[in-house]
Short mmCIF file of C-alpha atoms and ligand atoms in Angstrom, two decimals:
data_model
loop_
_atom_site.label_atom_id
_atom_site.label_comp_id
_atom_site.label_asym_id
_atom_site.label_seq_id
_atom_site.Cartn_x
_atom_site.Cartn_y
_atom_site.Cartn_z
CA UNK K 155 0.15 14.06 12.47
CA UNK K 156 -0.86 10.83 10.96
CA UNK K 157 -1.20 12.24 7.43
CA UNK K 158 2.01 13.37 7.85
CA UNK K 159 3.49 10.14 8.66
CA UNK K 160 1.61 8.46 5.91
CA UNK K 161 3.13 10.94 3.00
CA UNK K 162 6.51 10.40 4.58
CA UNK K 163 5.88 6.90 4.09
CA UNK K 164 5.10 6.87 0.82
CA UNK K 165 7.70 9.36 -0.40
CA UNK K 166 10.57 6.86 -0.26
CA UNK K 167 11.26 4.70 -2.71
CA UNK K 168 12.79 1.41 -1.94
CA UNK K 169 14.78 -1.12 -3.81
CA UNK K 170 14.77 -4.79 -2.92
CA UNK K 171 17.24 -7.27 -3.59
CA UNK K 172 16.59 -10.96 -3.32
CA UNK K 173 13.63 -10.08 -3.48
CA UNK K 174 12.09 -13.50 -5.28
CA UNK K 175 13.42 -15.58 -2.45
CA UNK K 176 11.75 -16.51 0.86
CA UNK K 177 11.85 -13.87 3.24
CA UNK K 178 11.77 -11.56 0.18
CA UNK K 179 8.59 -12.78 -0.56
CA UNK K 180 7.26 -12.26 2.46
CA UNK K 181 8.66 -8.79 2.36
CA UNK K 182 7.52 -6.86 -0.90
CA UNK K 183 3.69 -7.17 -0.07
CA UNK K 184 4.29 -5.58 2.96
CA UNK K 185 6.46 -2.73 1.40
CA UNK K 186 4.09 -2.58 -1.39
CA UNK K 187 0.93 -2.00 1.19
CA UNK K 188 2.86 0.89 2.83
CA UNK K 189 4.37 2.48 0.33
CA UNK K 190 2.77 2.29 -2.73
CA UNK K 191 3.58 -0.40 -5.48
CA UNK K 192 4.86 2.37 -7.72
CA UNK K 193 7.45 2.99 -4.79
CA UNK K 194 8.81 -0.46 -4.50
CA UNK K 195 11.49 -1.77 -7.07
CA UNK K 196 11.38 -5.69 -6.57
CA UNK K 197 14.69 -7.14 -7.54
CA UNK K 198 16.46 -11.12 -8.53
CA UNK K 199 19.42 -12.33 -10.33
CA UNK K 200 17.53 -11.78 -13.18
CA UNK K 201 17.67 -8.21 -13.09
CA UNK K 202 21.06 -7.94 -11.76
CA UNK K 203 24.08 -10.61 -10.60
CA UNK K 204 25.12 -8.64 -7.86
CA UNK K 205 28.37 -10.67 -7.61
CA UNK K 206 29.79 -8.48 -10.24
CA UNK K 207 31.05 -4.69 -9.52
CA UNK K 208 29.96 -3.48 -13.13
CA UNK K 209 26.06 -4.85 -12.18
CA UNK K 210 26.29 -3.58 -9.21
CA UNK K 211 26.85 0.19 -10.27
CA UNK K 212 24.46 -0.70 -13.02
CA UNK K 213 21.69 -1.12 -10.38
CA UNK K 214 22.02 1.97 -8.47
CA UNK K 215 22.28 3.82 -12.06
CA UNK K 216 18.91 2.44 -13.36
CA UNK K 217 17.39 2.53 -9.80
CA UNK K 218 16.87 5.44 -8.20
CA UNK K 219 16.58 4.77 -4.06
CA UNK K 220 16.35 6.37 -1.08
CA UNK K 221 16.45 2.60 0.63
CA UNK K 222 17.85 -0.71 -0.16
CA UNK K 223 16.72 -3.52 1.48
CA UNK K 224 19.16 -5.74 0.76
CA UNK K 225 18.51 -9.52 0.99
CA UNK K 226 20.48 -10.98 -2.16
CA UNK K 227 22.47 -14.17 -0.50
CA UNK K 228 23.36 -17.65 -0.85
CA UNK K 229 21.44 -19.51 2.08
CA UNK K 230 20.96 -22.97 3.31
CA UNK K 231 20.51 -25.37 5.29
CA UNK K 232 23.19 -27.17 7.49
CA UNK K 233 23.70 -30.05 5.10
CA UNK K 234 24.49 -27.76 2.24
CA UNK K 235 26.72 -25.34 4.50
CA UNK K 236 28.83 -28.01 5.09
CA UNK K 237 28.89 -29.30 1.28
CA UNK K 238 29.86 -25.94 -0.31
CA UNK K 239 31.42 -23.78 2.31
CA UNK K 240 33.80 -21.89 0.03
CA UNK K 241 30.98 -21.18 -2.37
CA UNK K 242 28.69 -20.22 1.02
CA UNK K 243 32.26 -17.94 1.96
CA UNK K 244 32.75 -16.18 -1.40
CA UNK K 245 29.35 -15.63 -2.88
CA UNK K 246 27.88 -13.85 0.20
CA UNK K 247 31.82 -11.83 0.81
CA UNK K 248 31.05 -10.23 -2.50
CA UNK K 249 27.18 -9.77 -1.97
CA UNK K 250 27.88 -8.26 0.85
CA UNK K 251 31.01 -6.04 0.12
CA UNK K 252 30.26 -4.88 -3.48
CA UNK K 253 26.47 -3.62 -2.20
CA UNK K 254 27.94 -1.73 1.25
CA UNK K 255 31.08 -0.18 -1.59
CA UNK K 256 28.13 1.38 -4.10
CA UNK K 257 25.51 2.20 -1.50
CA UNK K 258 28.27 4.32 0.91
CA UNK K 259 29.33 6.08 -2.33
CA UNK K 260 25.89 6.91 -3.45
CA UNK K 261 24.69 8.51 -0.27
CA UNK K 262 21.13 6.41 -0.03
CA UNK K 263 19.27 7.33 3.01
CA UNK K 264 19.16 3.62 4.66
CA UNK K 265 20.30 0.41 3.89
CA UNK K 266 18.71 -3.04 5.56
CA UNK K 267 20.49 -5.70 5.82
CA UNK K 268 19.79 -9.20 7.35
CA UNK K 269 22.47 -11.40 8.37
CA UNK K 270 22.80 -14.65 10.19
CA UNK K 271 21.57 -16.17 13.71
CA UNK K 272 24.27 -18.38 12.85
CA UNK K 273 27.27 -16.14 13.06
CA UNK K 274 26.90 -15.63 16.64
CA UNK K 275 30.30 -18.04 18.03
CA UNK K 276 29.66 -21.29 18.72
CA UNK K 277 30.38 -20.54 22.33
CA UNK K 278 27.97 -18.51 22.50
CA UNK K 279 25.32 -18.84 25.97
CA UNK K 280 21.85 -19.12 24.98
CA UNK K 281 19.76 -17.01 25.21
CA UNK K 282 22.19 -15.08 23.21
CA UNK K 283 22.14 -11.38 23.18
CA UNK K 284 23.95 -9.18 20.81
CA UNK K 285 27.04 -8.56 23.07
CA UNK K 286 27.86 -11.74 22.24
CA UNK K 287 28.72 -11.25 18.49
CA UNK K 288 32.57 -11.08 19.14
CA UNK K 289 32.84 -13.35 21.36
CA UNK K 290 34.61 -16.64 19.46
CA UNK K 291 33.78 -17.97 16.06
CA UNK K 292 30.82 -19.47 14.55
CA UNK K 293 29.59 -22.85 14.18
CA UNK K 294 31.58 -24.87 11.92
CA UNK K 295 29.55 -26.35 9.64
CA UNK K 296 28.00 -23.00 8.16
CA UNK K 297 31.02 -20.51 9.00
CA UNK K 298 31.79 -20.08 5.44
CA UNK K 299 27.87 -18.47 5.35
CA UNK K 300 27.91 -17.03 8.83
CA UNK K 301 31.38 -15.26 8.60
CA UNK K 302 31.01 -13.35 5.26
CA UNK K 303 27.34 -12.14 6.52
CA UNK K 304 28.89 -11.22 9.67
CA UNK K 305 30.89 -9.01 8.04
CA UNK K 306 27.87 -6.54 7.48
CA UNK K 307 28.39 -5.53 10.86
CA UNK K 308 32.08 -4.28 10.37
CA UNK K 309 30.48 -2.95 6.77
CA UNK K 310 27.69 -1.20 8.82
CA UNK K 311 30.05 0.48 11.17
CA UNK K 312 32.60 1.40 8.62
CA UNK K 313 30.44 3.00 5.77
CA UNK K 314 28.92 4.50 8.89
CA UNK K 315 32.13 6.43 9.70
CA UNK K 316 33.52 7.01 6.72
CA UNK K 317 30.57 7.49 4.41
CA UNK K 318 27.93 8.59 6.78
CA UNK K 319 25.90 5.50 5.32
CA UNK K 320 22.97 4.52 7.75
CA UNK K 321 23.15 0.69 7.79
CA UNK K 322 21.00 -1.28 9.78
CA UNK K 323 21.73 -4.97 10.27
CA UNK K 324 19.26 -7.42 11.51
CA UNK K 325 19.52 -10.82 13.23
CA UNK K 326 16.81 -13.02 12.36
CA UNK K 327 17.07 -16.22 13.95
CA UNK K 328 15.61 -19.91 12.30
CA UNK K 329 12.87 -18.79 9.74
CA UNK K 330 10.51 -20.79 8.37
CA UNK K 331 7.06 -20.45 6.25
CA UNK K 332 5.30 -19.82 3.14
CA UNK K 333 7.83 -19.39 0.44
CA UNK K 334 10.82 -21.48 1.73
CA UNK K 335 13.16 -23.81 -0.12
CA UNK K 336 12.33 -26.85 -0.13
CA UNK K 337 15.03 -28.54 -2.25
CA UNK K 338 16.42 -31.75 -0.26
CA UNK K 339 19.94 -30.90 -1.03
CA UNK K 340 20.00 -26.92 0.23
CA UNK K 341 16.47 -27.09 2.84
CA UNK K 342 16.57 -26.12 6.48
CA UNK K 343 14.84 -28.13 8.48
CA UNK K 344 10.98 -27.42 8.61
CA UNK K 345 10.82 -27.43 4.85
CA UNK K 346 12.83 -30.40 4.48
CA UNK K 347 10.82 -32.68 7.34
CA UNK K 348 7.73 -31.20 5.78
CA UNK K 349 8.47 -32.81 2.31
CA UNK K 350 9.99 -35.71 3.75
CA UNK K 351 6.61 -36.40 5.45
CA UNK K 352 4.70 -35.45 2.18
CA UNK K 353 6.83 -37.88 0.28
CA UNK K 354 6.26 -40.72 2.88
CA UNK K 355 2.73 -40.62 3.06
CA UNK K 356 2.56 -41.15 -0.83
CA UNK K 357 4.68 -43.39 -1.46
CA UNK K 358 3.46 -45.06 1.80
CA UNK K 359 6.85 -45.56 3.60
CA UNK K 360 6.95 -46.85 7.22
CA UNK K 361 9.55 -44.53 8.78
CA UNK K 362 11.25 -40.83 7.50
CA UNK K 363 15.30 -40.30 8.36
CA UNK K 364 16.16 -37.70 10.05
CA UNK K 365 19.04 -35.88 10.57
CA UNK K 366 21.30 -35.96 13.55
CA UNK K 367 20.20 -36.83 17.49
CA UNK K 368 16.99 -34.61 17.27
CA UNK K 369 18.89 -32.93 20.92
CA UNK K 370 19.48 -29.61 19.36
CA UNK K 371 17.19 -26.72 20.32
CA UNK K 372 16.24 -24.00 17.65
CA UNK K 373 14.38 -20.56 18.01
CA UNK K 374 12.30 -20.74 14.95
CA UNK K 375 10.73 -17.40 13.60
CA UNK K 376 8.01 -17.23 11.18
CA UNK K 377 9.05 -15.33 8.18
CA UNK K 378 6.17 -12.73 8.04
CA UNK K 379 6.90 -11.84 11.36
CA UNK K 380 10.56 -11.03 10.54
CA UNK K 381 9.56 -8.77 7.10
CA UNK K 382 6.90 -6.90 9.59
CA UNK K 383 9.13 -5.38 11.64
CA UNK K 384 10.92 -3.98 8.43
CA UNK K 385 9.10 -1.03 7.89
CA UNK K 386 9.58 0.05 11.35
CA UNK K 387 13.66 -0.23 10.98
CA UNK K 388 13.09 1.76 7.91
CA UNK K 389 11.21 4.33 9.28
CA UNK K 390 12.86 4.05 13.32
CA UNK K 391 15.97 2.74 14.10
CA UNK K 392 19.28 4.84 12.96
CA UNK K 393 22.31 2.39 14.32
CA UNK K 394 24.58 -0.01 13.20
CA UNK K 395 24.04 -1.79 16.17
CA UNK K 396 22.44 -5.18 15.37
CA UNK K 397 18.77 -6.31 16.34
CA UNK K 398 17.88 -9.91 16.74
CA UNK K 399 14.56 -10.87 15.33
CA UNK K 400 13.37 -13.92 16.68
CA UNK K 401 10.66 -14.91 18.67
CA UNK K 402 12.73 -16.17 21.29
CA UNK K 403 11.10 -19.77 21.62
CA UNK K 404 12.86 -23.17 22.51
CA UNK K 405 11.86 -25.90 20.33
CA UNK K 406 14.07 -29.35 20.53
CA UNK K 407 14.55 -30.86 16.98
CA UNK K 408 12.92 -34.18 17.97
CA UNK K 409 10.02 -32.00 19.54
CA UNK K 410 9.60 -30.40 16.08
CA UNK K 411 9.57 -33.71 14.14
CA UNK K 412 7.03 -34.37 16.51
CA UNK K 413 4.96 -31.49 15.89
CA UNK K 414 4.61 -31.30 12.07
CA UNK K 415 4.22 -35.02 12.12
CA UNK K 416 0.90 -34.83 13.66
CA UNK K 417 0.06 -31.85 11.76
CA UNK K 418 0.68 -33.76 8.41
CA UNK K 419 -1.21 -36.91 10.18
CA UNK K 420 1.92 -39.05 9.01
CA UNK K 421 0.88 -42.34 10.97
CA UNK K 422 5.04 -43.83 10.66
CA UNK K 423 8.09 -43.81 13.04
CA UNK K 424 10.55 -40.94 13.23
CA UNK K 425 14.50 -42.74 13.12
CA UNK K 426 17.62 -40.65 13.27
CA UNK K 427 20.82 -40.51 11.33
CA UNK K 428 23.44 -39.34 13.89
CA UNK K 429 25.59 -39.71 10.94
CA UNK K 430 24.43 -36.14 10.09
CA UNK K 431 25.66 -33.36 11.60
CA UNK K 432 23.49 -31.37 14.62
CA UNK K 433 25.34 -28.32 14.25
CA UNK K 434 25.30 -25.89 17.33
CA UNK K 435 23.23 -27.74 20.30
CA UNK K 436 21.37 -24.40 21.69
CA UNK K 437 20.93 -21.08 19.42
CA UNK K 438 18.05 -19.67 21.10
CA UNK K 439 17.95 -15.62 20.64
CA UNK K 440 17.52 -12.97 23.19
CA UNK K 441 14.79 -10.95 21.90
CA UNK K 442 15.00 -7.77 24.84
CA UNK K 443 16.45 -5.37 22.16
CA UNK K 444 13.94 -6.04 20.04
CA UNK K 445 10.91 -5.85 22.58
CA UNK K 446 12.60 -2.63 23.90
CA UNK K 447 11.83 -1.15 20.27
CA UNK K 448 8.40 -1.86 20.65
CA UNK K 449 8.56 -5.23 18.54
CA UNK K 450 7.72 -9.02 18.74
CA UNK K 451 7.37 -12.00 16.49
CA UNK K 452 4.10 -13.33 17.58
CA UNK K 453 2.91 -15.92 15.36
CA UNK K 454 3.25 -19.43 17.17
CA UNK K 455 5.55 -22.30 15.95
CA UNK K 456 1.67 -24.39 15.53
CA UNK K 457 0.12 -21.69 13.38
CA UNK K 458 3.13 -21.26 11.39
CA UNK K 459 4.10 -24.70 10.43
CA UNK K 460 -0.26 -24.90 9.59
CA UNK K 461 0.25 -22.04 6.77
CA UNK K 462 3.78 -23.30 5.53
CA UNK K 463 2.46 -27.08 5.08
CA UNK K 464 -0.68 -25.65 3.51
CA UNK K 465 1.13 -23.76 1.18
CA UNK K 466 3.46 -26.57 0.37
CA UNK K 467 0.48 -29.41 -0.27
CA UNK K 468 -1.34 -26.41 -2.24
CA UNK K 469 1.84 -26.09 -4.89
CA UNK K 470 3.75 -29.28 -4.57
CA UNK K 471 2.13 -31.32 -7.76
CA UNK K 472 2.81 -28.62 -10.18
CA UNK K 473 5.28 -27.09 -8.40
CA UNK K 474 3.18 -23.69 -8.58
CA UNK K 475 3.77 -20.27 -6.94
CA UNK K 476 6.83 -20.53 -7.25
CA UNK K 477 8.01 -23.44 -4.94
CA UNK K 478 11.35 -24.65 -4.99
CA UNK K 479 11.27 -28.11 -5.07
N1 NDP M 339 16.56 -18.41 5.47
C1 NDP M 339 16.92 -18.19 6.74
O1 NDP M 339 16.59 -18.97 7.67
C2 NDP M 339 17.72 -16.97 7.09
C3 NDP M 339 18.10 -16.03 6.13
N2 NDP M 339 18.80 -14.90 6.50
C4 NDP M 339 19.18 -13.88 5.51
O2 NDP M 339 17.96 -13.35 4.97
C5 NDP M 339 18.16 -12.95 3.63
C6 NDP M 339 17.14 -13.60 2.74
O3 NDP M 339 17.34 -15.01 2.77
P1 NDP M 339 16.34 -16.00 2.03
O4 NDP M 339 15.16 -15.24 1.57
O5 NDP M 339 16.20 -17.19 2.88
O6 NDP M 339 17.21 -16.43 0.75
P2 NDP M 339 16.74 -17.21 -0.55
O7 NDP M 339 17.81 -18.19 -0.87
O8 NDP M 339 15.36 -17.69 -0.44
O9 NDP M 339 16.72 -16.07 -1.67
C7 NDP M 339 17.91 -15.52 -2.13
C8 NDP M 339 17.60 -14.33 -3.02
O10 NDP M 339 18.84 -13.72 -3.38
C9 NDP M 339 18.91 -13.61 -4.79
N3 NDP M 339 20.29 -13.76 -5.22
C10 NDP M 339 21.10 -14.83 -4.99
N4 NDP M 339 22.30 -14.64 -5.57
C11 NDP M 339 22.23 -13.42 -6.18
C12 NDP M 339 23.13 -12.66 -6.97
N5 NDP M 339 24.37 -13.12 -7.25
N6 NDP M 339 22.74 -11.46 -7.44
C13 NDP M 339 21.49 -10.99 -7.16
N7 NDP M 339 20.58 -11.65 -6.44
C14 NDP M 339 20.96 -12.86 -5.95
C15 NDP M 339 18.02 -14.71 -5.34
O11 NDP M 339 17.58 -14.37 -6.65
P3 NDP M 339 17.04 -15.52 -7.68
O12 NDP M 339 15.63 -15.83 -7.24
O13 NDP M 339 17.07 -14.87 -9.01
O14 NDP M 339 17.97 -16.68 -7.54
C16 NDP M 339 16.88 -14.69 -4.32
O15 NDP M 339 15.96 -13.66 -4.63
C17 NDP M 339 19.61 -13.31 3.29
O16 NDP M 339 20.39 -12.17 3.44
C18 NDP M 339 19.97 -14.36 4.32
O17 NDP M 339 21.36 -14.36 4.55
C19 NDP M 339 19.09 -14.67 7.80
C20 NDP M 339 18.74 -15.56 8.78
C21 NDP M 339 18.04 -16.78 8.51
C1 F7E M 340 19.57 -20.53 9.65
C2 F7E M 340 20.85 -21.33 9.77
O1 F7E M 340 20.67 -22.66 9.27
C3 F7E M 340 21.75 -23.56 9.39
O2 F7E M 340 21.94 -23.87 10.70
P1 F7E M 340 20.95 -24.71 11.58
O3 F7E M 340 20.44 -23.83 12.65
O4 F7E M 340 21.64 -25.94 12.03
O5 F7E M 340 19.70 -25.01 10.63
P2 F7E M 340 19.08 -26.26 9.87
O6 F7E M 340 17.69 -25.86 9.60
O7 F7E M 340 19.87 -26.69 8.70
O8 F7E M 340 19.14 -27.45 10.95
C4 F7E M 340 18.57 -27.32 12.23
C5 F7E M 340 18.68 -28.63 12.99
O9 F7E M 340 17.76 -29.55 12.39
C6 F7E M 340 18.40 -30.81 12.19
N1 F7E M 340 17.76 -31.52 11.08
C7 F7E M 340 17.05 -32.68 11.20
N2 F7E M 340 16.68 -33.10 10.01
C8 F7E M 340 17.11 -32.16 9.10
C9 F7E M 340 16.99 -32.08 7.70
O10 F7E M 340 16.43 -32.95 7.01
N3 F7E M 340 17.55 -30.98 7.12
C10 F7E M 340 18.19 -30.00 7.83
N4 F7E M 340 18.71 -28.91 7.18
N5 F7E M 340 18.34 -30.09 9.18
C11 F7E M 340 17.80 -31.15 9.79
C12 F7E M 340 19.84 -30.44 11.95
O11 F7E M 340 20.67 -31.55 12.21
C13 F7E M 340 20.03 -29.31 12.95
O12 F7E M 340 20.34 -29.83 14.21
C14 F7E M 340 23.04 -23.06 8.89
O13 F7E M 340 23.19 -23.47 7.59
C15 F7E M 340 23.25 -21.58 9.08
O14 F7E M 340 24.13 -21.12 8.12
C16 F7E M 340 21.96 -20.78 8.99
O15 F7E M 340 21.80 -19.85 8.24
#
């Protein structure tokens, strides 16, 4: 039975989008381990600007799939959601709507695709569940981002009917780690306090900023956790019904500051700029569908933050492996 499983495993080949970004990072190792490197097509901008209709019929033509993971997307962090929400709107509408067009007319056996904790309303009751989805519109600082993502659920269900495409869509909620961007204009916020606490302690400043009250309350999910469970929605799960991945957690804003202050031993105050937005007080995820499957994001908020800020120190002078700085 196993060996059976295993040459299953390793007779699909898999294309990934976005995949020199964070959680694709985190991602094609794990792919790579269970499927074979030879069956794992690891794809950027580079390769293909997925944006544009003719590149995206290019890609399925030089890539031959049986899945797509698809993570290609403009993301960011609250400040640059509110900046450049038309850009947020219209570059993931067409990542999103060109990829679901080509993959429903090529017949590929699955498609993942990830979408947005943050296109759950507004409204919406923590801890939120997926029945909530409809219920009211998103946040409106990022509902450029969160509407055009959420739009992979309609996509899902759509190429499902009409194309027979399996789709699965997955909810992961804040993630953070290894790999993250930490540019100050388009961060979230564990990469951006981390360098603002890097930056302090050398240049010896006696307080970081902040943004907003520090009152909001965030589920934050470390990104290996959230590319583990991949494999298993590649292999398992056959609905367009959205999963959340999170690890269903509370942690305040201020208590976070907190946290990866004493981890970084940064021995200065913590002030706040209510100036800047907080965004949506409580998103904390519901995370019985995904336990139900058999699946959990275990690593704690402690370890997590330990690897990402060692990772960060490790590559920040030469801005090596890759960090986006
Ligand atoms: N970060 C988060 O907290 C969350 C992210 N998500 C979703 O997870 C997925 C991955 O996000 P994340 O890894 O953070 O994103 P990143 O911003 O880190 O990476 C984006 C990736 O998409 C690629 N890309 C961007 N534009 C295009 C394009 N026009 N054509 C082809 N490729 C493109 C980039 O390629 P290149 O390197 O060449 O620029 C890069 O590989 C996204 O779908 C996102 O919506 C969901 C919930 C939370
Ligand atoms: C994943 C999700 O990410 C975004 O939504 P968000 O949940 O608000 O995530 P965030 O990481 O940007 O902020 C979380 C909280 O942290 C506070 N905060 C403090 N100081 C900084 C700070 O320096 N930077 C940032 N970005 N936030 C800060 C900030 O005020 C907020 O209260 C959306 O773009 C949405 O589109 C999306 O995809």
């Amino acid at each position: 039975m196993q060996i059976v499983e295993e040459i299953k495993m390793k007779k699909k080949h898999i294309v990934v989008t976005g995949s020199t970004g964070f959680l694709g990072r985190h991602l094609v190792p794990i792919l790579e381990k269970q499927y074979g490197r030879e069956n794992v097509t690891a794809l950027s901008s580079k390769d293909y600007d997925l944006m544009d209709p003719i590149q995206v019929k290019q890609m399925f033509n030089d890539c031959p799939m049986d899945v797509l993971v698809h993570l290609a997307a403009y993301s960011g962090g609250i400040g640059a959601n509110r900046k450049y929400p038309a850009d947020f709107y219209y570059r993931n509408t067409l990542l999103t709507a060109l990829v679901f067009e080509e993959a429903g007319k090529r017949k590929i056996t699955k498609l993942i695709y990830p979408m947005g904790g943050c296109s759950y309303p507004a409204k919406a009751i923590s801890p939120i569940d997926e029945e909530q989805m409809w219920l009211g519109y998103p946040q409106e600082e990022s509902a450029g981002y969160s509407a055009a993502k959420k739009m992979g659920i309609v996509a899902s269900r759509s190429y499902r009917t009409q194309y027979g495409l399996n789709s699965v869509v997955l909810i992961p909620g804040n993630m953070y780690g290894e790999y993250d961007n930490f540019r100050n204009d388009e961060s979230h916020v564990v990469p951006a306090m981390i360098r603002r606490y890097f930056e302090a302690m050398r240049g010896g400043a006696p307080e970081v900023i902040m943004w907003g009250t520090g009152n909001p309350q965030r589920d934050f999910v470390y990104a290996g956790d959230v590319a583990a469970t991949i494999p298993w929605f590649i292999e398992n799960y056959d609905s367009s019904e959205p999963v959340n991945i999170s690890s269903g957690t509370t942690t305040p804003i201020r208590v976070l500051a907190e946290t990866i202050k004493k981890q970084m031993n940064y021995p200065g105050d913590i002030l706040w700029d209510t100036s800047k937005p907080d965004g949506q007080m409580i998103k904390i995820f519901d995370v019985k569908r995904l336990t139900s499957l058999g699946l959990n994001c275990p690593t704690t908020l402690e370890e997590g933050l330990k690897r990402t800020i060692n990772w960060f120190v490790a590559n920040y002078d030469n801005a090596s492996d890759g960090l986006r700085i």
